[in-house]
Structure formats: structure tokens, C-alpha cells
CSV table of C-alpha atoms in Angstrom, one decimal:
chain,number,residue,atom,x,y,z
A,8,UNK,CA,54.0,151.5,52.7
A,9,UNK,CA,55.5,154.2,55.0
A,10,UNK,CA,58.2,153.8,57.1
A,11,UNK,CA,56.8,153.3,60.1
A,12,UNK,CA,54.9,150.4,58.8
A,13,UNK,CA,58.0,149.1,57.3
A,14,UNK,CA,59.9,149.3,60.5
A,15,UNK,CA,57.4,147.4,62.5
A,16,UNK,CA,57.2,144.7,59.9
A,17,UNK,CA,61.1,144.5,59.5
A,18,UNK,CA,61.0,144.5,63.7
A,19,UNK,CA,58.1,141.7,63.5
A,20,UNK,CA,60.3,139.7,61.2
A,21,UNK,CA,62.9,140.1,63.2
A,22,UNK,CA,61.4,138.8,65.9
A,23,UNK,CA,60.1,135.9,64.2
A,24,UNK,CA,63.3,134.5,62.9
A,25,UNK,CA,64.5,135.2,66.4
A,26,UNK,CA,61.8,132.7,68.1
A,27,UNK,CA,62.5,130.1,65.4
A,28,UNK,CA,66.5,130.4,65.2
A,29,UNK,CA,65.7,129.9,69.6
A,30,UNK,CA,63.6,127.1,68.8
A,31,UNK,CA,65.3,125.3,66.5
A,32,UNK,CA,68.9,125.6,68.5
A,33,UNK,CA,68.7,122.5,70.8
A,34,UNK,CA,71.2,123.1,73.6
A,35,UNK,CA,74.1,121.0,74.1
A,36,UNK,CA,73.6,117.9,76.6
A,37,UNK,CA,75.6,118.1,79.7
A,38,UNK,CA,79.0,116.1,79.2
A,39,UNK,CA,78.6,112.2,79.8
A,40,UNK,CA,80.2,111.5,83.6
A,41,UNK,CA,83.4,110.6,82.3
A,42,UNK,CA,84.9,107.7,84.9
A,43,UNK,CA,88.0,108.2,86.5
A,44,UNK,CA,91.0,106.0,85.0
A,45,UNK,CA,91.3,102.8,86.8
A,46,UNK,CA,95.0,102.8,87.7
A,47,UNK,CA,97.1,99.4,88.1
A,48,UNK,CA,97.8,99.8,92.0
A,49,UNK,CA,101.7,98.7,92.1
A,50,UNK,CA,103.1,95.5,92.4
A,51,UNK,CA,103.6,94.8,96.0
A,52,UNK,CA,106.5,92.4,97.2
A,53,UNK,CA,105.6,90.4,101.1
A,54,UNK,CA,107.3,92.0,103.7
A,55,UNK,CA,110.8,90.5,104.6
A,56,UNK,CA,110.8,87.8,106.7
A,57,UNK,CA,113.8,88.6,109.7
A,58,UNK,CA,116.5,86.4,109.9
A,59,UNK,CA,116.7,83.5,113.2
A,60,UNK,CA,118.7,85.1,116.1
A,61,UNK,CA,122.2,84.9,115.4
A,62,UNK,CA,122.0,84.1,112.1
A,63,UNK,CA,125.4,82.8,111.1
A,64,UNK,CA,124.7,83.9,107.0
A,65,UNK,CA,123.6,87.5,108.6
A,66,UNK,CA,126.2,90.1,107.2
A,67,UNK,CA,128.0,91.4,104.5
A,68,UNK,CA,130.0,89.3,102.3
A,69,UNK,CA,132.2,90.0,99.8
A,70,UNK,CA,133.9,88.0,96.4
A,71,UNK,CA,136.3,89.0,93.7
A,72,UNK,CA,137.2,86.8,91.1
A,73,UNK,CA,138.1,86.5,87.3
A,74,UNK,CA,135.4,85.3,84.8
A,75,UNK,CA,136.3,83.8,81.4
A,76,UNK,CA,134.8,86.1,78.8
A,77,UNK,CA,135.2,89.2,81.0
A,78,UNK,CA,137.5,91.7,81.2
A,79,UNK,CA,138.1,93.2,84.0
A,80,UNK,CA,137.5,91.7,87.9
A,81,UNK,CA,134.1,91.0,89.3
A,82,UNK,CA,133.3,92.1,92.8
A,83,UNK,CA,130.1,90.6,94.5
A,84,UNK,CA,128.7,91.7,97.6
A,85,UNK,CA,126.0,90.0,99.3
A,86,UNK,CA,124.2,92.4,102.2
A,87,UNK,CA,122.2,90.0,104.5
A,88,UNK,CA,120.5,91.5,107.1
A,89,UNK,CA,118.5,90.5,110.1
A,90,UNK,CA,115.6,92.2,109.2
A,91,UNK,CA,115.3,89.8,106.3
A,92,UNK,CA,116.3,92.5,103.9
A,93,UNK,CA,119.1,92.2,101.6
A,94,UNK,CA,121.2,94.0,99.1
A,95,UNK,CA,122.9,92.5,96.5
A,96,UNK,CA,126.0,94.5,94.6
A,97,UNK,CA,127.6,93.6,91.6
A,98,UNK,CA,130.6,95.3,89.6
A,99,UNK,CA,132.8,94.9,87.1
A,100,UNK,CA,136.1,96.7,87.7
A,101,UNK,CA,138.6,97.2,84.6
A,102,UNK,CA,141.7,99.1,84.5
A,103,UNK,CA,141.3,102.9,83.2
A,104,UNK,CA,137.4,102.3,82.7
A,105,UNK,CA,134.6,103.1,85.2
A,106,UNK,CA,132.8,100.3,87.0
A,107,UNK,CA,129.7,99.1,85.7
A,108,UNK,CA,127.3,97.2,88.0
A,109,UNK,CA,124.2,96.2,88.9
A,110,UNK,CA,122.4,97.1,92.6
A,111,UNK,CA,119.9,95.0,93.6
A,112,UNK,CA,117.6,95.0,96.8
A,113,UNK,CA,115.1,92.6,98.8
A,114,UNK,CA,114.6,90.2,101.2
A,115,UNK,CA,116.6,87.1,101.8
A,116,UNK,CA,116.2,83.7,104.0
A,117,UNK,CA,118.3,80.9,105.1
A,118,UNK,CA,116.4,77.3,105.2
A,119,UNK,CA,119.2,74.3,105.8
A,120,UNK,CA,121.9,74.6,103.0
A,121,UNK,CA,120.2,76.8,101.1
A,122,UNK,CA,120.3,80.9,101.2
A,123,UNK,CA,117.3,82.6,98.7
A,124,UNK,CA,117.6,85.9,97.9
A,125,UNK,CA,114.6,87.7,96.3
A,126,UNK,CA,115.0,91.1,94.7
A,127,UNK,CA,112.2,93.4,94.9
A,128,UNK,CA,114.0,96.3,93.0
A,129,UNK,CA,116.7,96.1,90.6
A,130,UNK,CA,118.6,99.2,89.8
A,131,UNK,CA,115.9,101.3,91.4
A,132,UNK,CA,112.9,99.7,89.3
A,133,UNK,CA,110.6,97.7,91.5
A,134,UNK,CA,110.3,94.5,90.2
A,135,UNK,CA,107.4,92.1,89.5
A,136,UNK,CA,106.4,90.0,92.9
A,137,UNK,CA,107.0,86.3,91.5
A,138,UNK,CA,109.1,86.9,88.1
A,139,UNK,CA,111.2,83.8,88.8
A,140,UNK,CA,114.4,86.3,87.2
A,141,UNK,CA,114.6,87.7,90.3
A,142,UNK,CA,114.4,85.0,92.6
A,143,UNK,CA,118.1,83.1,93.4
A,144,UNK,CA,119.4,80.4,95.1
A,145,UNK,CA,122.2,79.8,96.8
A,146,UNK,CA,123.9,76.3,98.1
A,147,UNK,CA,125.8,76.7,101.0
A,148,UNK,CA,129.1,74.5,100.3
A,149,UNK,CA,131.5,75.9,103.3
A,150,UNK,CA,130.4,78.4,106.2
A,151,UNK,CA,133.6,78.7,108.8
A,152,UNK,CA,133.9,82.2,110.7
A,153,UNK,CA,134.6,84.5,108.2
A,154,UNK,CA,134.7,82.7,105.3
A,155,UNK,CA,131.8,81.5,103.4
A,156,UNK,CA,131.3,79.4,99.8
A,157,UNK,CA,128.1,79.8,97.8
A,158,UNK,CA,127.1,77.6,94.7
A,159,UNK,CA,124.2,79.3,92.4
A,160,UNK,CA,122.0,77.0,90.8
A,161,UNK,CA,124.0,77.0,87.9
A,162,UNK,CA,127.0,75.9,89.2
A,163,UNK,CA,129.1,79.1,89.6
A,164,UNK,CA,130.8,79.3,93.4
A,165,UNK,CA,131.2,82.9,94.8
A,166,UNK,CA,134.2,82.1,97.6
A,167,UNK,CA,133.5,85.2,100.0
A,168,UNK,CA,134.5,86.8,102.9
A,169,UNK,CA,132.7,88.7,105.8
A,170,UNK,CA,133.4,92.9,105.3
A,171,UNK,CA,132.5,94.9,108.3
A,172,UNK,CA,129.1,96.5,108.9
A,173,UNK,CA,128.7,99.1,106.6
A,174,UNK,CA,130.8,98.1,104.4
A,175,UNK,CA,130.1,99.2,100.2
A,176,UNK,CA,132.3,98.4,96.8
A,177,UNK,CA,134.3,101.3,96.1
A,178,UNK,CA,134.3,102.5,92.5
């Protein structure tokens, strides 16, 4: 065979393999539509109800008291605002040690004797809407200018006093 012949038939097969390799090779489907993640929306609280005009209960409040069991002094403060929003502020203070408490924030009503306070985030974590944790209730026992008494539900009484607008725990 000469070499010419040779290189066409070496081109020919060449060729041929060529073809078949293309039409064997299937090419790759297009990617399946991949859905976008369906993402929880966020827990929403109801808006905060504003407080009736002149309010007595509207303000700041604050307690200190002992606690058997704990060391130290507990300082509550109640924030009540008109606009139905609250904040709620519990430390523990004990000599030659930081403060430790918990900040808690919400809405709040008044209905007869009874304040409820629901938090909607607790130490800047939203909270679940309805988590019965979250939602307190307050007796009121004794409300006289600036003094006012609050039972919880479980019996503890927070004796407190009205602080001036603005007013925050210091630590």
C-alpha cells in the first residue's frame, strides 16, 4: 500500500470514529428548574394596642427586693407606655460581681385589676406569637400616686414605685 493510500485510509478512519464517538456522546440535559427555597416568613406579634388616656398604670415602675435562694438584690422595672408598648428589665445586683439580667420588650394592657404584659422579644430574640412563656399577668393589689403593688399569678408581689421618664437600671 503506499503512503498516500495509507494516509487517506488512516484520515477515513479517523473520520469515522469521529462521527461515531459524536453520535454516541448524548449531550447533557439542561439542569432541572431547581425551586427557590420556601422560607418560614417570621413570626409576627399584633401590633400594640395604646393605652386609655391617662392611663394611671402608664409609666415606669421600679422594685427592689431580696429573694430567698438568691444572692444578691433583684431590681425590676416595668416600662409601660401609652403606645401599648412595654419593656420589662430584670437584674440581679451582687456585691463585687457584674449584674446579670434579662431585657424583655412588647406590648402591655390594663383590663380592671389586671395588667398583661406580652413580650415579643426577649433579650433581642423575637419570640413566638402565642408561647404562653411569654405572656404575664399581673393583679393589681394597691395603685396610690406613686406607689403601685403587683401580684404575678404565682403569688409573688413586686411593691414598686414610679421612676421618672426615661428612667433605666444602672449596672
Amino acid at each position: 500500500m503506499s503512503q498516500l493510500k495509507m494516509h487517506r485510509s488512516v484520515r477515513t478512519l479517523v473520520v469515522l470514529l469521529s462521527a461515531v464517538v459524536a453520535a454516541c456522546t448524548v449531550p447533557p440535559a439542561p439542569p432541572e428548574p431547581v425551586a427557590p427555597a420556601v422560607v418560614a416568613p417570621e413570626p409576627t406579634h399584633p401590633a400594640c394596642v395604646p393605652a386609655t388616656a391617662n392611663n394611671p398604670v402608664t409609666g415606669n415602675w421600679l422594685s427592689k427586693h431580696k429573694q430567698k435562694g438568691v444572692a444578691g438584690e433583684i431590681r425590676v422595672l416595668f416600662t409601660l407606655q401609652a403606645d401599648g408598648t412595654m419593656a420589662y428589665t430584670e437584674q440581679v445586683k451582687r456585691p463585687n460581681k457584674p449584674s446579670q439580667g434579662l431585657n424583655e420588650s412588647g406590648c402591655w394592657q390594663a383590663s380592671g385589676d389586671q395588667v398583661l404584659l406580652s413580650t415579643q422579644e426577649s433579650n433581642g430574640v423575637v419570640t413566638e406569637p402565642g408561647d404562653p412563656i411569654y405572656q404575664h399577668s399581673y393583679r393589681i393589689l394597691k395603685l396610690a400616686g406613686d406607689k403601685l403593688e403587683l401580684r404575678t399569678e404565682e403569688g409573688l408581689v413586686y411593691k414598686l414605685t414610679r421612676m421618672s421618664p426615661g428612667y433605666r437600671l444602672p449596672f
